[in-house]
Amino acid sequence: MNPDVLTVLLAAGVPLALVAAGATVFVSRRRPRDEADVPGPAGPTITHVPTQPAAADDAVDATGAGLEAPPGAGVGTLDDVPTQPTAPSVEAPELVEPALDVPAPAQGRLARLRERLARSGSPLGTRLLAVLSRDHLTEDDWDELEETLLLADVGAGPTGELIEALRTRVRVEGLKDPAQVKAVLREQLVALVDPSLDRTLRTAPTTAADGTRTPAVLLVVGVNGTGKTTTIGKLTRLLVAEDRSVVLGAADTFRAAAADQLETWGSRVGVPTVRSDREGADPASVAFEAVRTGKAADVDVVVVDTAGRLQNKAGLMDELGKITRVIGKEAPLSEVLLVLDATTGQNGLNQARVFGEVAGVTGIVLTKLDGTAKGGIVVAVQRELGVPVKLVGLGEGPDDLAPFDAESFVDGLLQ
């Protein structure tokens, strides 16, 4: 405080204590401005922080001194809003469907059958040629030939016919040369297998009475263990190779994973499968729905799998009859294919007989035919049912199913 001012106040009789209090207030009011003149350490600078709008009189600087607010002070903008770091954009990977299998064409499959039968050294053809090539055929030799044919499951009737035809040719023509003997044997075996039978697989769609297009319906039957579902998978590949559109029906609702197995075969070549969502469902309903789906999708062929059945189980066979009747309400059956294991011999004939009575079999599919000593089953089953062998399984590969041809089969036996 100025000394002159103090002297005047004391002279006026102002108490000393009051003067001291006023001086203290005066000093405290001057201190902020005085201290603002002293530079201090700079604090951190924070930018782009949005604030609420403030009046110009309330604006303060970092040191607390009152300042005039600039235009727009305290008003945040969108550019000032802090944001989280943006992750680099990653495009979702494009879903690539797995490539479908391309089945081998039907042409040339029988050549593989012939080669495999030749490599396996078929006991039937080998033993027949060995006996017929002897210089002089005795009664014992003819008995041996007959036994060979019976063991090969040719059957008693066809065996007697073949032996009689061979006796006549050998006696009349005096055959000695092995090549001539082989030619005669081939001719007789081909006649026994009967190339005149219609082995065409009916897979062409038909036209109903009302003019609608109806797919060909193939019902596949057989007992457990013959490779029925696998055969259907291979048949599907054969149909796709012939440019047929196909729908599969998984009417085997009793065996666990049967529908999964069938669906896997179909998915490999882009063929859909109609199946039940629960195990143990009514197989006739599944078969009916498969045919209806095939009609709606305007496909060429519907192939229906059925549960493997023992031919001596009346209830199961009756159910098979029900499936055929239910399917017939939606579309006529084009084929009923019976799958037989070529190694089962005469037991296969018993199966064929019962299935023929119940389901009206129109064709036989023989599996495990390559390298088997039971090649005569081809002759026997055709004689038993009066229906042809239409397809043969050649091995374990996915395309080892081929249309049957009598001459190629016999040639394979005799090589």
Tab-separated table of C-alpha atoms in Angstrom, residues 91-395:
chain	number	residue	atom	x	y	z
A	91	GLU	CA	-14.360	-59.121	-47.426
A	92	ALA	CA	-16.127	-62.338	-46.522
A	93	PRO	CA	-14.581	-65.276	-48.345
A	94	GLU	CA	-16.596	-66.336	-51.331
A	95	LEU	CA	-18.265	-69.695	-50.757
A	96	VAL	CA	-17.013	-72.174	-53.318
A	97	GLU	CA	-19.097	-75.273	-53.746
A	98	PRO	CA	-17.098	-78.491	-54.035
A	99	ALA	CA	-16.661	-79.699	-57.573
A	100	LEU	CA	-18.979	-82.528	-58.550
A	101	ASP	CA	-17.647	-85.886	-59.634
A	102	VAL	CA	-17.732	-86.686	-63.327
A	103	PRO	CA	-18.816	-90.335	-63.665
A	104	ALA	CA	-17.139	-92.528	-66.248
A	105	PRO	CA	-19.248	-93.083	-69.384
A	106	ALA	CA	-21.139	-96.348	-69.720
A	107	GLN	CA	-19.172	-97.225	-72.839
A	108	GLY	CA	-16.042	-99.138	-71.969
A	109	ARG	CA	-17.197	-100.390	-68.587
A	110	LEU	CA	-17.832	-103.878	-69.898
A	111	ALA	CA	-14.301	-103.959	-71.244
A	112	ARG	CA	-13.136	-103.611	-67.655
A	113	LEU	CA	-15.376	-106.510	-66.648
A	114	ARG	CA	-13.831	-108.671	-69.329
A	115	GLU	CA	-10.320	-107.737	-68.247
A	116	ARG	CA	-10.994	-108.459	-64.574
A	117	LEU	CA	-12.570	-111.811	-65.274
A	118	ALA	CA	-9.576	-112.677	-67.427
A	119	ARG	CA	-7.067	-111.593	-64.753
A	120	SER	CA	-8.857	-113.575	-62.088
A	121	GLY	CA	-8.616	-116.785	-64.101
A	122	SER	CA	-12.262	-117.788	-63.820
A	123	PRO	CA	-12.415	-121.401	-62.629
A	124	LEU	CA	-15.492	-122.050	-64.744
A	125	GLY	CA	-13.988	-121.209	-68.118
A	126	THR	CA	-10.558	-122.585	-67.253
A	127	ARG	CA	-11.825	-126.001	-66.173
A	128	LEU	CA	-14.215	-126.350	-69.095
A	129	LEU	CA	-11.478	-125.643	-71.616
A	130	ALA	CA	-9.038	-127.966	-69.846
A	131	VAL	CA	-11.421	-130.917	-70.125
A	132	LEU	CA	-12.632	-130.230	-73.662
A	133	SER	CA	-9.064	-129.925	-74.971
A	134	ARG	CA	-8.188	-133.539	-74.127
A	135	ASP	CA	-7.548	-135.907	-77.027
A	136	HIS	CA	-10.278	-138.372	-76.194
A	137	LEU	CA	-13.261	-137.478	-74.049
A	138	THR	CA	-14.432	-140.362	-71.911
A	139	GLU	CA	-17.599	-140.635	-69.840
A	140	ASP	CA	-15.569	-139.582	-66.826
A	141	ASP	CA	-14.559	-136.423	-68.694
A	142	TRP	CA	-18.188	-135.602	-69.452
A	143	ASP	CA	-19.085	-136.224	-65.837
A	144	GLU	CA	-16.329	-133.821	-64.808
A	145	LEU	CA	-17.712	-131.164	-67.140
A	146	GLU	CA	-21.170	-131.618	-65.673
A	147	GLU	CA	-19.842	-131.341	-62.140
A	148	THR	CA	-17.947	-128.173	-63.025
A	149	LEU	CA	-21.079	-126.526	-64.366
A	150	LEU	CA	-23.169	-127.527	-61.354
A	151	LEU	CA	-20.547	-126.200	-58.927
A	152	ALA	CA	-20.644	-122.921	-60.826
A	153	ASP	CA	-24.395	-122.670	-60.055
A	154	VAL	CA	-25.465	-122.969	-63.670
A	155	GLY	CA	-28.324	-125.179	-62.529
A	156	ALA	CA	-29.332	-128.736	-63.399
A	157	GLY	CA	-31.518	-127.877	-66.401
A	158	PRO	CA	-29.106	-125.533	-68.189
A	159	THR	CA	-26.181	-127.862	-67.389
A	160	GLY	CA	-27.896	-130.827	-69.058
A	161	GLU	CA	-28.640	-128.707	-72.133
A	162	LEU	CA	-25.052	-127.537	-72.444
A	163	ILE	CA	-23.522	-130.989	-72.016
A	164	GLU	CA	-25.839	-132.488	-74.614
A	165	ALA	CA	-25.042	-129.713	-77.131
A	166	LEU	CA	-21.299	-130.142	-76.599
A	167	ARG	CA	-21.468	-133.947	-76.975
A	168	THR	CA	-23.243	-133.581	-80.281
A	169	ARG	CA	-20.817	-131.014	-81.686
A	170	VAL	CA	-17.719	-132.949	-80.590
A	171	ARG	CA	-19.029	-136.264	-81.973
A	172	VAL	CA	-20.305	-134.883	-85.259
A	173	GLU	CA	-17.476	-132.447	-86.011
A	174	GLY	CA	-14.689	-134.529	-84.446
A	175	LEU	CA	-13.221	-131.537	-82.667
A	176	LYS	CA	-9.533	-131.849	-81.747
A	177	ASP	CA	-8.019	-128.414	-82.127
A	178	PRO	CA	-8.149	-126.363	-78.868
A	179	ALA	CA	-9.140	-123.228	-80.774
A	180	GLN	CA	-12.100	-125.040	-82.323
A	181	VAL	CA	-13.101	-126.442	-78.947
A	182	LYS	CA	-13.003	-122.966	-77.427
A	183	ALA	CA	-15.105	-121.524	-80.244
A	184	VAL	CA	-17.780	-124.204	-79.816
A	185	LEU	CA	-17.825	-123.760	-76.037
A	186	ARG	CA	-18.161	-119.999	-76.423
A	187	GLU	CA	-21.045	-120.384	-78.839
A	188	GLN	CA	-22.926	-122.716	-76.502
A	189	LEU	CA	-22.326	-120.591	-73.401
A	190	VAL	CA	-23.534	-117.436	-75.160
A	191	ALA	CA	-26.691	-119.257	-76.197
A	192	LEU	CA	-27.169	-120.401	-72.598
A	193	VAL	CA	-26.824	-116.834	-71.242
A	194	ASP	CA	-29.323	-115.833	-73.925
A	195	PRO	CA	-28.351	-112.592	-75.686
A	196	SER	CA	-31.902	-112.277	-77.050
A	197	LEU	CA	-33.258	-111.073	-73.699
A	198	ASP	CA	-34.125	-107.388	-73.505
A	199	ARG	CA	-31.611	-105.954	-71.036
A	200	THR	CA	-32.539	-102.317	-71.623
A	201	LEU	CA	-32.895	-100.316	-68.434
A	202	ARG	CA	-36.146	-98.373	-68.765
A	203	THR	CA	-35.194	-94.896	-67.613
A	204	ALA	CA	-37.138	-92.767	-70.084
A	205	PRO	CA	-39.920	-90.563	-68.647
A	206	THR	CA	-43.468	-91.409	-69.662
A	207	THR	CA	-46.553	-89.333	-70.398
A	208	ALA	CA	-49.595	-89.797	-68.181
A	209	ALA	CA	-53.169	-89.959	-69.438
A	210	ASP	CA	-53.680	-86.282	-68.626
A	211	GLY	CA	-50.613	-85.319	-70.670
A	212	THR	CA	-48.286	-84.643	-67.735
A	213	ARG	CA	-44.707	-85.846	-67.879
A	214	THR	CA	-43.955	-88.607	-65.375
A	215	PRO	CA	-40.435	-89.692	-64.417
A	216	ALA	CA	-39.324	-93.276	-64.707
A	217	VAL	CA	-39.470	-94.900	-61.258
A	218	LEU	CA	-36.878	-97.531	-60.320
A	219	LEU	CA	-37.512	-99.525	-57.132
A	220	VAL	CA	-34.449	-101.366	-55.814
A	221	VAL	CA	-34.954	-104.372	-53.532
A	222	GLY	CA	-32.804	-107.079	-51.983
A	223	VAL	CA	-31.713	-108.720	-48.756
A	224	ASN	CA	-29.224	-107.409	-46.219
A	225	GLY	CA	-25.584	-107.560	-47.180
A	226	THR	CA	-25.894	-107.602	-50.963
A	227	GLY	CA	-24.627	-104.034	-51.337
A	228	LYS	CA	-28.001	-102.619	-52.319
A	229	THR	CA	-27.518	-98.994	-51.217
A	230	THR	CA	-24.011	-98.908	-52.687
A	231	THR	CA	-25.387	-100.308	-55.926
A	232	ILE	CA	-27.966	-97.507	-56.029
A	233	GLY	CA	-25.169	-94.976	-55.610
A	234	LYS	CA	-23.292	-96.500	-58.520
A	235	LEU	CA	-26.489	-96.693	-60.580
A	236	THR	CA	-27.031	-92.977	-59.943
A	237	ARG	CA	-23.578	-92.242	-61.329
A	238	LEU	CA	-24.347	-94.366	-64.388
A	239	LEU	CA	-27.578	-92.444	-65.002
A	240	VAL	CA	-25.822	-89.081	-64.599
A	241	ALA	CA	-23.178	-90.241	-67.082
A	242	GLU	CA	-26.031	-90.783	-69.533
A	243	ASP	CA	-27.270	-87.202	-68.922
A	244	ARG	CA	-30.319	-88.267	-66.922
A	245	SER	CA	-31.668	-86.021	-64.151
A	246	VAL	CA	-32.287	-88.038	-60.988
A	247	VAL	CA	-33.975	-87.842	-57.567
A	248	LEU	CA	-33.190	-90.442	-54.890
A	249	GLY	CA	-35.692	-91.718	-52.330
A	250	ALA	CA	-34.270	-93.041	-49.033
A	251	ALA	CA	-37.086	-95.436	-48.094
A	252	ASP	CA	-34.730	-97.611	-46.034
A	253	THR	CA	-35.823	-95.999	-42.764
A	254	PHE	CA	-34.810	-98.840	-40.447
A	255	ARG	CA	-31.071	-99.155	-40.961
A	256	ALA	CA	-29.078	-96.463	-39.188
A	257	ALA	CA	-27.178	-94.163	-41.570
A	258	ALA	CA	-28.768	-95.703	-44.688
A	259	ALA	CA	-30.218	-92.337	-45.703
A	260	ASP	CA	-26.908	-90.611	-44.951
A	261	GLN	CA	-25.072	-93.097	-47.137
A	262	LEU	CA	-27.490	-92.599	-50.006
A	263	GLU	CA	-27.376	-88.816	-49.632
A	264	THR	CA	-23.575	-88.876	-49.772
A	265	TRP	CA	-23.607	-90.832	-53.021
A	266	GLY	CA	-26.103	-88.414	-54.542
A	267	SER	CA	-24.336	-85.238	-53.423
A	268	ARG	CA	-21.144	-86.279	-55.190
A	269	VAL	CA	-22.873	-85.990	-58.558
A	270	GLY	CA	-25.382	-83.254	-57.688
A	271	VAL	CA	-28.418	-85.483	-57.171
A	272	PRO	CA	-30.903	-84.599	-54.348
A	273	THR	CA	-32.204	-87.169	-51.858
A	274	VAL	CA	-35.699	-87.243	-50.357
A	275	ARG	CA	-35.529	-88.647	-46.814
A	276	SER	CA	-37.437	-88.701	-43.548
A	277	ASP	CA	-36.398	-86.483	-40.657
A	278	ARG	CA	-36.685	-89.367	-38.213
A	279	GLU	CA	-35.590	-92.969	-38.060
A	280	GLY	CA	-38.261	-95.642	-38.382
A	281	ALA	CA	-40.649	-93.548	-40.477
A	282	ASP	CA	-43.116	-95.204	-42.837
A	283	PRO	CA	-41.035	-96.235	-45.879
A	284	ALA	CA	-44.062	-96.152	-48.190
A	285	SER	CA	-44.600	-92.479	-47.328
A	286	VAL	CA	-40.975	-91.640	-48.102
A	287	ALA	CA	-41.165	-93.478	-51.420
A	288	PHE	CA	-44.396	-91.688	-52.320
A	289	GLU	CA	-42.894	-88.294	-51.470
A	290	ALA	CA	-39.785	-89.042	-53.536
A	291	VAL	CA	-41.898	-89.777	-56.601
A	292	ARG	CA	-44.003	-86.664	-56.038
A	293	THR	CA	-40.839	-84.563	-55.685
A	294	GLY	CA	-39.460	-86.033	-58.889
A	295	LYS	CA	-42.641	-85.134	-60.752
A	296	ALA	CA	-42.615	-81.583	-59.404
A	297	ALA	CA	-38.962	-81.146	-60.361
A	298	ASP	CA	-39.592	-82.674	-63.813
A	299	VAL	CA	-36.657	-85.084	-63.522
A	300	ASP	CA	-36.079	-88.110	-65.725
A	301	VAL	CA	-35.644	-90.827	-63.106
A	302	VAL	CA	-36.587	-91.455	-59.468
A	303	VAL	CA	-34.618	-94.246	-57.762
A	304	VAL	CA	-36.097	-95.570	-54.500
A	305	ASP	CA	-34.035	-97.505	-51.979
A	306	THR	CA	-35.764	-100.009	-49.666
A	307	ALA	CA	-34.758	-101.758	-46.468
A	308	GLY	CA	-32.849	-105.014	-46.839
A	309	ARG	CA	-35.297	-107.842	-46.214
A	310	LEU	CA	-35.060	-111.542	-45.531
A	311	GLN	CA	-37.213	-113.352	-48.032
A	312	ASN	CA	-38.645	-115.611	-45.316
A	313	LYS	CA	-40.018	-112.719	-43.219
A	314	ALA	CA	-43.652	-112.418	-44.250
A	315	GLY	CA	-44.245	-109.056	-42.523
A	316	LEU	CA	-41.328	-107.367	-44.232
A	317	MET	CA	-42.276	-108.751	-47.611
A	318	ASP	CA	-45.855	-107.537	-47.139
A	319	GLU	CA	-44.503	-104.076	-46.418
A	320	LEU	CA	-42.540	-104.206	-49.651
A	321	GLY	CA	-45.767	-104.982	-51.453
A	322	LYS	CA	-47.312	-101.917	-49.803
A	323	ILE	CA	-44.491	-99.704	-51.093
A	324	THR	CA	-45.056	-100.849	-54.658
A	325	ARG	CA	-48.813	-100.192	-54.372
A	326	VAL	CA	-48.357	-96.716	-52.870
A	327	ILE	CA	-45.842	-95.680	-55.519
A	328	GLY	CA	-48.235	-96.907	-58.209
A	329	LYS	CA	-50.808	-94.330	-57.094
A	330	GLU	CA	-48.439	-91.513	-58.070
A	331	ALA	CA	-46.587	-93.032	-61.047
A	332	PRO	CA	-46.182	-96.440	-62.667
A	333	LEU	CA	-43.100	-98.474	-61.747
A	334	SER	CA	-40.686	-98.625	-64.657
A	335	GLU	CA	-38.290	-101.135	-63.105
A	336	VAL	CA	-38.056	-103.299	-59.993
A	337	LEU	CA	-34.399	-104.244	-59.714
A	338	LEU	CA	-33.363	-107.105	-57.451
A	339	VAL	CA	-29.789	-106.863	-56.163
A	340	LEU	CA	-28.156	-110.273	-55.684
A	341	ASP	CA	-24.707	-111.233	-54.470
A	342	ALA	CA	-23.202	-113.400	-57.215
A	343	THR	CA	-21.282	-115.421	-54.633
A	344	THR	CA	-24.402	-116.673	-52.834
A	345	GLY	CA	-25.203	-119.304	-55.436
A	346	GLN	CA	-28.413	-121.264	-54.995
A	347	ASN	CA	-29.424	-119.159	-51.986
A	348	GLY	CA	-29.653	-116.222	-54.356
A	349	LEU	CA	-32.180	-118.182	-56.404
A	350	ASN	CA	-34.434	-118.608	-53.377
A	351	GLN	CA	-34.286	-114.860	-52.759
A	352	ALA	CA	-35.059	-114.118	-56.386
A	353	ARG	CA	-38.073	-116.397	-56.382
A	354	VAL	CA	-39.787	-114.749	-53.378
A	355	PHE	CA	-38.977	-111.179	-54.423
A	356	GLY	CA	-40.320	-111.952	-57.877
A	357	GLU	CA	-43.646	-113.010	-56.387
A	358	VAL	CA	-43.994	-110.005	-54.066
A	359	ALA	CA	-42.517	-107.091	-55.988
A	360	GLY	CA	-42.731	-108.152	-59.619
A	361	VAL	CA	-38.989	-108.047	-60.370
A	362	THR	CA	-38.144	-106.849	-63.877
A	363	GLY	CA	-34.349	-107.036	-63.784
A	364	ILE	CA	-31.416	-108.454	-61.829
A	365	VAL	CA	-28.319	-106.618	-60.620
A	366	LEU	CA	-25.482	-109.011	-59.790
A	367	THR	CA	-22.801	-107.672	-57.463
A	368	LYS	CA	-19.331	-109.139	-56.825
A	369	LEU	CA	-19.346	-110.847	-60.193
A	370	ASP	CA	-15.703	-110.275	-61.106
A	371	GLY	CA	-13.464	-113.190	-60.252
A	372	THR	CA	-16.240	-115.308	-58.782
A	373	ALA	CA	-16.533	-119.058	-59.312
A	374	LYS	CA	-20.314	-118.649	-59.288
A	375	GLY	CA	-20.624	-117.112	-62.740
A	376	GLY	CA	-23.301	-119.647	-63.587
A	377	ILE	CA	-25.736	-117.752	-61.357
A	378	VAL	CA	-26.357	-115.492	-64.356
A	379	VAL	CA	-27.901	-118.395	-66.234
A	380	ALA	CA	-29.735	-119.894	-63.280
A	381	VAL	CA	-31.414	-116.706	-62.050
A	382	GLN	CA	-32.600	-115.790	-65.525
A	383	ARG	CA	-34.116	-119.239	-65.926
A	384	GLU	CA	-35.700	-119.093	-62.460
A	385	LEU	CA	-37.393	-115.708	-62.861
A	386	GLY	CA	-37.649	-115.385	-66.593
A	387	VAL	CA	-36.134	-111.882	-66.301
A	388	PRO	CA	-32.715	-110.762	-67.521
A	389	VAL	CA	-29.593	-109.722	-65.681
A	390	LYS	CA	-29.391	-106.027	-66.559
A	391	LEU	CA	-26.480	-104.728	-64.504
A	392	VAL	CA	-23.364	-106.286	-63.010
A	393	GLY	CA	-21.032	-105.052	-60.309
A	394	LEU	CA	-17.419	-105.210	-61.361
A	395	GLY	CA	-15.577	-104.207	-58.191
